[in-house]
């Protein structure tokens, strides 16, 4: 359990009150409006969705992917053993073996390269989630102890007159929370752009390897 989990109950109670006040509309011209148009969600609902994101499953996925590399290493070790025979068939086998070794583990576009990139992307996402949860927890802590929180609680008591002060306080809290989430989502989009080239599907890079001619031609690689 991290700081965000510990603040979830009181934080969501406050944000539910904020959402209720904002349902009638934010103050005209408030800086919250661009965030609402962009995020298309009120802060309470947004935080509820974000609470389900945890770094541990992503970090675990990265570790699991890296464990697969060992199997590829074993296969490459077997393929690297020299053959004790010669002739056209041995030459064709050696060409195919070399091409397969390249495809399995040579450079970022090989299968091992893609596995390592996938694991790195999972690690980067785990770091993003962890950092975003810390930032969101900090924003919630500040909101809970703010003067605006007192105003929001007073404005949402049964029979209370919301007034402009309640709507303005709700808008201020919503701006802080949605601002942090907006930065978090920008970070996720940046990660995707940075890692996308390394996560693209790998293809067979040696299509010219040809087996010896025995009355017909067999191509190794498609």
PDB file of C-alpha atoms in Angstrom:
ATOM      1  CA  UNK A   1       0.000   0.000   0.000  1.00  0.00           C
ATOM      2  CA  UNK A   2       1.463   3.349  -1.046  1.00  0.00           C
ATOM      3  CA  UNK A   3       0.589   6.937  -0.151  1.00  0.00           C
ATOM      4  CA  UNK A   4      -2.117   7.125  -2.821  1.00  0.00           C
ATOM      5  CA  UNK A   5      -3.851   4.029  -1.453  1.00  0.00           C
ATOM      6  CA  UNK A   6      -3.793   5.492   2.046  1.00  0.00           C
ATOM      7  CA  UNK A   7      -5.312   8.754   0.835  1.00  0.00           C
ATOM      8  CA  UNK A   8      -7.865   7.107  -1.424  1.00  0.00           C
ATOM      9  CA  UNK A   9     -10.790   7.015   1.009  1.00  0.00           C
ATOM     10  CA  UNK A  10     -10.681  10.612   2.285  1.00  0.00           C
ATOM     11  CA  UNK A  11      -9.516  11.847  -1.105  1.00  0.00           C
ATOM     12  CA  UNK A  12     -12.404  10.247  -2.980  1.00  0.00           C
ATOM     13  CA  UNK A  13     -14.883  11.520  -0.405  1.00  0.00           C
ATOM     14  CA  UNK A  14     -13.658  15.053  -1.050  1.00  0.00           C
ATOM     15  CA  UNK A  15     -13.578  14.589  -4.821  1.00  0.00           C
ATOM     16  CA  UNK A  16     -17.099  13.133  -4.858  1.00  0.00           C
ATOM     17  CA  UNK A  17     -18.219  16.372  -3.214  1.00  0.00           C
ATOM     18  CA  UNK A  18     -16.201  18.336  -5.774  1.00  0.00           C
ATOM     19  CA  UNK A  19     -17.822  16.401  -8.612  1.00  0.00           C
ATOM     20  CA  UNK A  20     -21.275  17.060  -7.166  1.00  0.00           C
ATOM     21  CA  UNK A  21     -20.620  20.798  -7.043  1.00  0.00           C
ATOM     22  CA  UNK A  22     -19.130  20.857 -10.538  1.00  0.00           C
ATOM     23  CA  UNK A  23     -22.084  18.944 -11.952  1.00  0.00           C
ATOM     24  CA  UNK A  24     -23.939  22.262 -11.821  1.00  0.00           C
ATOM     25  CA  UNK A  25     -21.093  23.903 -13.749  1.00  0.00           C
ATOM     26  CA  UNK A  26     -17.692  25.402 -13.035  1.00  0.00           C
ATOM     27  CA  UNK A  27     -17.317  29.170 -12.676  1.00  0.00           C
ATOM     28  CA  UNK A  28     -17.272  30.935 -16.038  1.00  0.00           C
ATOM     29  CA  UNK A  29     -13.788  31.621 -17.350  1.00  0.00           C
ATOM     30  CA  UNK A  30     -12.080  29.466 -14.728  1.00  0.00           C
ATOM     31  CA  UNK A  31      -8.803  27.774 -15.699  1.00  0.00           C
ATOM     32  CA  UNK A  32     -10.487  24.433 -15.015  1.00  0.00           C
ATOM     33  CA  UNK A  33     -12.430  24.584 -18.275  1.00  0.00           C
ATOM     34  CA  UNK A  34      -9.523  23.724 -20.627  1.00  0.00           C
ATOM     35  CA  UNK A  35      -8.700  20.722 -18.412  1.00  0.00           C
ATOM     36  CA  UNK A  36     -12.319  19.530 -18.437  1.00  0.00           C
ATOM     37  CA  UNK A  37     -12.480  19.825 -22.212  1.00  0.00           C
ATOM     38  CA  UNK A  38      -9.260  17.918 -22.581  1.00  0.00           C
ATOM     39  CA  UNK A  39      -9.792  15.194 -19.982  1.00  0.00           C
ATOM     40  CA  UNK A  40     -13.538  14.758 -20.528  1.00  0.00           C
ATOM     41  CA  UNK A  41     -13.946  13.530 -16.963  1.00  0.00           C
ATOM     42  CA  UNK A  42     -14.511  14.975 -13.473  1.00  0.00           C
ATOM     43  CA  UNK A  43     -11.683  14.554 -10.941  1.00  0.00           C
ATOM     44  CA  UNK A  44     -13.389  11.966  -8.739  1.00  0.00           C
ATOM     45  CA  UNK A  45     -14.034   9.618 -11.648  1.00  0.00           C
ATOM     46  CA  UNK A  46     -10.536  10.216 -13.025  1.00  0.00           C
ATOM     47  CA  UNK A  47      -8.841   9.347  -9.735  1.00  0.00           C
ATOM     48  CA  UNK A  48     -10.968   6.210  -9.313  1.00  0.00           C
ATOM     49  CA  UNK A  49      -9.692   4.938 -12.656  1.00  0.00           C
ATOM     50  CA  UNK A  50      -6.093   5.820 -11.837  1.00  0.00           C
ATOM     51  CA  UNK A  51      -6.233   3.994  -8.493  1.00  0.00           C
ATOM     52  CA  UNK A  52      -6.351   0.708 -10.412  1.00  0.00           C
ATOM     53  CA  UNK A  53      -2.910   1.376 -11.925  1.00  0.00           C
ATOM     54  CA  UNK A  54      -0.047  -0.150  -9.925  1.00  0.00           C
ATOM     55  CA  UNK A  55       3.639  -0.476 -10.881  1.00  0.00           C
ATOM     56  CA  UNK A  56       4.172  -4.007  -9.561  1.00  0.00           C
ATOM     57  CA  UNK A  57       2.336  -5.915 -12.350  1.00  0.00           C
ATOM     58  CA  UNK A  58       4.233  -3.969 -15.013  1.00  0.00           C
ATOM     59  CA  UNK A  59       7.581  -4.540 -13.310  1.00  0.00           C
ATOM     60  CA  UNK A  60       6.685  -8.238 -12.993  1.00  0.00           C
ATOM     61  CA  UNK A  61       5.877  -8.380 -16.699  1.00  0.00           C
ATOM     62  CA  UNK A  62       9.298  -6.926 -17.491  1.00  0.00           C
ATOM     63  CA  UNK A  63      11.009  -9.584 -15.369  1.00  0.00           C
ATOM     64  CA  UNK A  64       8.931 -12.344 -16.986  1.00  0.00           C
ATOM     65  CA  UNK A  65       9.873 -11.201 -20.491  1.00  0.00           C
ATOM     66  CA  UNK A  66      13.566 -11.084 -19.596  1.00  0.00           C
ATOM     67  CA  UNK A  67      13.403 -14.684 -18.376  1.00  0.00           C
ATOM     68  CA  UNK A  68      12.452 -15.723 -21.909  1.00  0.00           C
ATOM     69  CA  UNK A  69      15.787 -14.503 -23.210  1.00  0.00           C
ATOM     70  CA  UNK A  70      17.519 -17.490 -21.596  1.00  0.00           C
ATOM     71  CA  UNK A  71      15.675 -19.886 -23.903  1.00  0.00           C
ATOM     72  CA  UNK A  72      16.820 -17.947 -26.936  1.00  0.00           C
ATOM     73  CA  UNK A  73      20.378 -17.947 -25.626  1.00  0.00           C
ATOM     74  CA  UNK A  74      20.272 -21.743 -25.323  1.00  0.00           C
ATOM     75  CA  UNK A  75      18.953 -22.094 -28.866  1.00  0.00           C
ATOM     76  CA  UNK A  76      21.616 -19.770 -30.233  1.00  0.00           C
ATOM     77  CA  UNK A  77      24.316 -21.755 -28.427  1.00  0.00           C
ATOM     78  CA  UNK A  78      23.125 -24.947 -30.149  1.00  0.00           C
ATOM     79  CA  UNK A  79      23.023 -23.262 -33.542  1.00  0.00           C
ATOM     80  CA  UNK A  80      26.514 -21.863 -33.063  1.00  0.00           C
ATOM     81  CA  UNK A  81      28.066 -25.339 -32.757  1.00  0.00           C
ATOM     82  CA  UNK A  82      29.981 -26.149 -35.980  1.00  0.00           C
ATOM     83  CA  UNK A  83      28.807 -29.096 -38.093  1.00  0.00           C
ATOM     84  CA  UNK A  84      31.136 -32.029 -38.680  1.00  0.00           C
ATOM     85  CA  UNK A  85      30.188 -32.541 -42.318  1.00  0.00           C
ATOM     86  CA  UNK A  86      30.745 -30.807 -45.632  1.00  0.00           C
ATOM     87  CA  UNK A  87      29.335 -30.487 -49.083  1.00  0.00           C
ATOM     88  CA  UNK A  88      26.452 -28.535 -50.638  1.00  0.00           C
ATOM     89  CA  UNK A  89      23.981 -29.539 -47.901  1.00  0.00           C
ATOM     90  CA  UNK A  90      26.395 -28.458 -45.168  1.00  0.00           C
ATOM     91  CA  UNK A  91      26.950 -25.134 -46.925  1.00  0.00           C
ATOM     92  CA  UNK A  92      23.207 -24.544 -47.232  1.00  0.00           C
ATOM     93  CA  UNK A  93      22.731 -25.461 -43.570  1.00  0.00           C
ATOM     94  CA  UNK A  94      25.471 -23.070 -42.527  1.00  0.00           C
ATOM     95  CA  UNK A  95      23.847 -20.235 -44.489  1.00  0.00           C
ATOM     96  CA  UNK A  96      20.453 -20.947 -42.960  1.00  0.00           C
ATOM     97  CA  UNK A  97      21.959 -21.266 -39.484  1.00  0.00           C
ATOM     98  CA  UNK A  98      23.720 -17.919 -39.837  1.00  0.00           C
ATOM     99  CA  UNK A  99      20.515 -16.247 -40.992  1.00  0.00           C
ATOM    100  CA  UNK A 100      18.543 -17.769 -38.112  1.00  0.00           C
ATOM    101  CA  UNK A 101      21.133 -16.648 -35.576  1.00  0.00           C
ATOM    102  CA  UNK A 102      20.826 -13.100 -36.935  1.00  0.00           C
ATOM    103  CA  UNK A 103      17.058 -13.297 -36.668  1.00  0.00           C
ATOM    104  CA  UNK A 104      17.165 -14.645 -33.119  1.00  0.00           C
ATOM    105  CA  UNK A 105      19.846 -12.509 -31.530  1.00  0.00           C
ATOM    106  CA  UNK A 106      21.650  -9.864 -33.530  1.00  0.00           C
ATOM    107  CA  UNK A 107      20.755  -6.249 -32.924  1.00  0.00           C
ATOM    108  CA  UNK A 108      17.644  -4.391 -31.830  1.00  0.00           C
ATOM    109  CA  UNK A 109      15.497  -5.861 -34.636  1.00  0.00           C
ATOM    110  CA  UNK A 110      16.170  -9.477 -33.627  1.00  0.00           C
ATOM    111  CA  UNK A 111      13.747 -11.478 -31.494  1.00  0.00           C
ATOM    112  CA  UNK A 112      15.958 -11.081 -28.436  1.00  0.00           C
ATOM    113  CA  UNK A 113      16.281  -7.359 -29.171  1.00  0.00           C
ATOM    114  CA  UNK A 114      12.501  -7.023 -29.277  1.00  0.00           C
ATOM    115  CA  UNK A 115      12.162  -8.969 -26.026  1.00  0.00           C
ATOM    116  CA  UNK A 116      14.629  -6.670 -24.310  1.00  0.00           C
ATOM    117  CA  UNK A 117      12.785  -3.627 -25.670  1.00  0.00           C
ATOM    118  CA  UNK A 118       9.456  -4.995 -24.460  1.00  0.00           C
ATOM    119  CA  UNK A 119      10.914  -5.557 -20.997  1.00  0.00           C
ATOM    120  CA  UNK A 120      12.402  -2.054 -21.018  1.00  0.00           C
ATOM    121  CA  UNK A 121       9.037  -0.575 -21.992  1.00  0.00           C
ATOM    122  CA  UNK A 122       7.327  -2.436 -19.152  1.00  0.00           C
ATOM    123  CA  UNK A 123       9.947  -1.087 -16.719  1.00  0.00           C
ATOM    124  CA  UNK A 124       9.465   2.438 -18.040  1.00  0.00           C
ATOM    125  CA  UNK A 125       5.704   2.151 -17.611  1.00  0.00           C
ATOM    126  CA  UNK A 126       6.164   0.852 -14.069  1.00  0.00           C
ATOM    127  CA  UNK A 127       8.339   3.873 -13.262  1.00  0.00           C
ATOM    128  CA  UNK A 128       5.734   6.156 -14.852  1.00  0.00           C
ATOM    129  CA  UNK A 129       2.926   4.661 -12.761  1.00  0.00           C
ATOM    130  CA  UNK A 130       4.967   4.911  -9.569  1.00  0.00           C
ATOM    131  CA  UNK A 131       5.947   8.521 -10.188  1.00  0.00           C
ATOM    132  CA  UNK A 132       2.418   9.496 -11.228  1.00  0.00           C
ATOM    133  CA  UNK A 133       0.930   7.907  -8.122  1.00  0.00           C
ATOM    134  CA  UNK A 134       3.373   9.869  -5.941  1.00  0.00           C
ATOM    135  CA  UNK A 135       2.429  13.132  -7.688  1.00  0.00           C
ATOM    136  CA  UNK A 136      -1.288  12.398  -7.415  1.00  0.00           C
ATOM    137  CA  UNK A 137      -0.972  11.485  -3.730  1.00  0.00           C
ATOM    138  CA  UNK A 138       0.804  14.786  -3.118  1.00  0.00           C
ATOM    139  CA  UNK A 139      -1.971  16.696  -4.891  1.00  0.00           C
ATOM    140  CA  UNK A 140      -4.655  14.906  -2.877  1.00  0.00           C
ATOM    141  CA  UNK A 141      -2.828  15.567   0.398  1.00  0.00           C
ATOM    142  CA  UNK A 142      -2.617  19.273  -0.445  1.00  0.00           C
ATOM    143  CA  UNK A 143      -6.294  19.356  -1.408  1.00  0.00           C
ATOM    144  CA  UNK A 144      -7.397  17.621   1.792  1.00  0.00           C
ATOM    145  CA  UNK A 145      -5.704  20.161   4.032  1.00  0.00           C
ATOM    146  CA  UNK A 146      -6.628  23.203   1.948  1.00  0.00           C
ATOM    147  CA  UNK A 147      -9.079  25.958   2.790  1.00  0.00           C
ATOM    148  CA  UNK A 148     -10.990  24.972  -0.342  1.00  0.00           C
ATOM    149  CA  UNK A 149     -11.680  21.550   1.174  1.00  0.00           C
ATOM    150  CA  UNK A 150     -13.323  23.182   4.176  1.00  0.00           C
ATOM    151  CA  UNK A 151     -15.488  25.266   1.861  1.00  0.00           C
ATOM    152  CA  UNK A 152     -16.439  22.246  -0.247  1.00  0.00           C
ATOM    153  CA  UNK A 153     -17.468  20.242   2.827  1.00  0.00           C
ATOM    154  CA  UNK A 154     -19.573  23.147   4.072  1.00  0.00           C
ATOM    155  CA  UNK A 155     -21.193  23.651   0.671  1.00  0.00           C
ATOM    156  CA  UNK A 156     -22.177  19.976   0.338  1.00  0.00           C
ATOM    157  CA  UNK A 157     -23.841  19.592   3.734  1.00  0.00           C
ATOM    158  CA  UNK A 158     -27.564  18.800   3.510  1.00  0.00           C
ATOM    159  CA  UNK A 159     -29.519  22.002   3.052  1.00  0.00           C
ATOM    160  CA  UNK A 160     -26.418  24.140   2.496  1.00  0.00           C
ATOM    161  CA  UNK A 161     -26.434  26.969  -0.007  1.00  0.00           C
ATOM    162  CA  UNK A 162     -23.691  26.169  -2.491  1.00  0.00           C
ATOM    163  CA  UNK A 163     -23.119  29.730  -3.621  1.00  0.00           C
ATOM    164  CA  UNK A 164     -20.223  30.969  -5.727  1.00  0.00           C
ATOM    165  CA  UNK A 165     -17.649  30.201  -3.018  1.00  0.00           C
ATOM    166  CA  UNK A 166     -18.469  26.479  -3.064  1.00  0.00           C
ATOM    167  CA  UNK A 167     -18.280  26.243  -6.851  1.00  0.00           C
ATOM    168  CA  UNK A 168     -15.022  28.195  -6.908  1.00  0.00           C
ATOM    169  CA  UNK A 169     -13.449  26.012  -4.204  1.00  0.00           C
ATOM    170  CA  UNK A 170     -14.490  22.867  -6.080  1.00  0.00           C
ATOM    171  CA  UNK A 171     -13.013  24.247  -9.296  1.00  0.00           C
ATOM    172  CA  UNK A 172      -9.700  25.027  -7.584  1.00  0.00           C
ATOM    173  CA  UNK A 173      -9.382  21.487  -6.195  1.00  0.00           C
ATOM    174  CA  UNK A 174     -10.408  19.954  -9.515  1.00  0.00           C
ATOM    175  CA  UNK A 175      -7.807  22.046 -11.326  1.00  0.00           C
ATOM    176  CA  UNK A 176      -5.015  20.750  -9.082  1.00  0.00           C
ATOM    177  CA  UNK A 177      -6.045  17.119  -9.456  1.00  0.00           C
ATOM    178  CA  UNK A 178      -6.783  17.140 -13.186  1.00  0.00           C
ATOM    179  CA  UNK A 179      -3.601  19.120 -13.795  1.00  0.00           C
ATOM    180  CA  UNK A 180      -1.518  16.357 -12.208  1.00  0.00           C
ATOM    181  CA  UNK A 181      -3.383  13.677 -14.158  1.00  0.00           C
ATOM    182  CA  UNK A 182      -2.918  15.628 -17.380  1.00  0.00           C
ATOM    183  CA  UNK A 183       0.838  15.684 -16.840  1.00  0.00           C
ATOM    184  CA  UNK A 184       0.744  11.956 -16.100  1.00  0.00           C
ATOM    185  CA  UNK A 185      -1.104  11.167 -19.313  1.00  0.00           C
ATOM    186  CA  UNK A 186       1.296  13.338 -21.291  1.00  0.00           C
ATOM    187  CA  UNK A 187       4.109  11.245 -19.829  1.00  0.00           C
ATOM    188  CA  UNK A 188       2.432   8.020 -20.941  1.00  0.00           C
ATOM    189  CA  UNK A 189       2.011   9.321 -24.484  1.00  0.00           C
ATOM    190  CA  UNK A 190       5.652  10.394 -24.561  1.00  0.00           C
ATOM    191  CA  UNK A 191       6.763   6.929 -23.475  1.00  0.00           C
ATOM    192  CA  UNK A 192       4.703   5.313 -26.204  1.00  0.00           C
ATOM    193  CA  UNK A 193       6.220   7.568 -28.872  1.00  0.00           C
ATOM    194  CA  UNK A 194       9.736   6.933 -27.585  1.00  0.00           C
ATOM    195  CA  UNK A 195       9.386   3.157 -27.420  1.00  0.00           C
ATOM    196  CA  UNK A 196       7.149   2.504 -30.439  1.00  0.00           C
ATOM    197  CA  UNK A 197      10.009   2.002 -32.948  1.00  0.00           C
ATOM    198  CA  UNK A 198      11.633  -0.573 -30.650  1.00  0.00           C
ATOM    199  CA  UNK A 199       8.343  -2.446 -30.182  1.00  0.00           C
ATOM    200  CA  UNK A 200       7.473  -2.857 -33.856  1.00  0.00           C
ATOM    201  CA  UNK A 201       7.003  -6.397 -35.170  1.00  0.00           C
ATOM    202  CA  UNK A 202      10.287  -7.918 -36.233  1.00  0.00           C
ATOM    203  CA  UNK A 203      10.590  -9.540 -39.656  1.00  0.00           C
ATOM    204  CA  UNK A 204      12.845 -12.154 -41.207  1.00  0.00           C
ATOM    205  CA  UNK A 205      15.810 -10.090 -42.374  1.00  0.00           C
ATOM    206  CA  UNK A 206      17.576 -12.600 -44.670  1.00  0.00           C
ATOM    207  CA  UNK A 207      15.270 -13.682 -47.481  1.00  0.00           C
ATOM    208  CA  UNK A 208      18.044 -14.668 -49.872  1.00  0.00           C
ATOM    209  CA  UNK A 209      19.219 -17.853 -48.165  1.00  0.00           C
ATOM    210  CA  UNK A 210      18.753 -20.716 -50.599  1.00  0.00           C
ATOM    211  CA  UNK A 211      19.148 -24.446 -50.103  1.00  0.00           C
ATOM    212  CA  UNK A 212      21.237 -26.488 -52.617  1.00  0.00           C
ATOM    213  CA  UNK A 213      19.610 -27.425 -55.902  1.00  0.00           C
ATOM    214  CA  UNK A 214      18.447 -31.035 -56.001  1.00  0.00           C
ATOM    215  CA  UNK A 215      16.078 -30.953 -58.957  1.00  0.00           C
ATOM    216  CA  UNK A 216      14.148 -28.065 -57.339  1.00  0.00           C
ATOM    217  CA  UNK A 217      14.835 -25.053 -55.232  1.00  0.00           C
ATOM    218  CA  UNK A 218      13.813 -24.751 -51.602  1.00  0.00           C
ATOM    219  CA  UNK A 219      13.933 -21.328 -50.050  1.00  0.00           C
ATOM    220  CA  UNK A 220      14.648 -21.018 -46.353  1.00  0.00           C
ATOM    221  CA  UNK A 221      12.921 -17.906 -45.095  1.00  0.00           C
ATOM    222  CA  UNK A 222       9.697 -16.320 -46.210  1.00  0.00           C
TER     223      UNK A 222
END
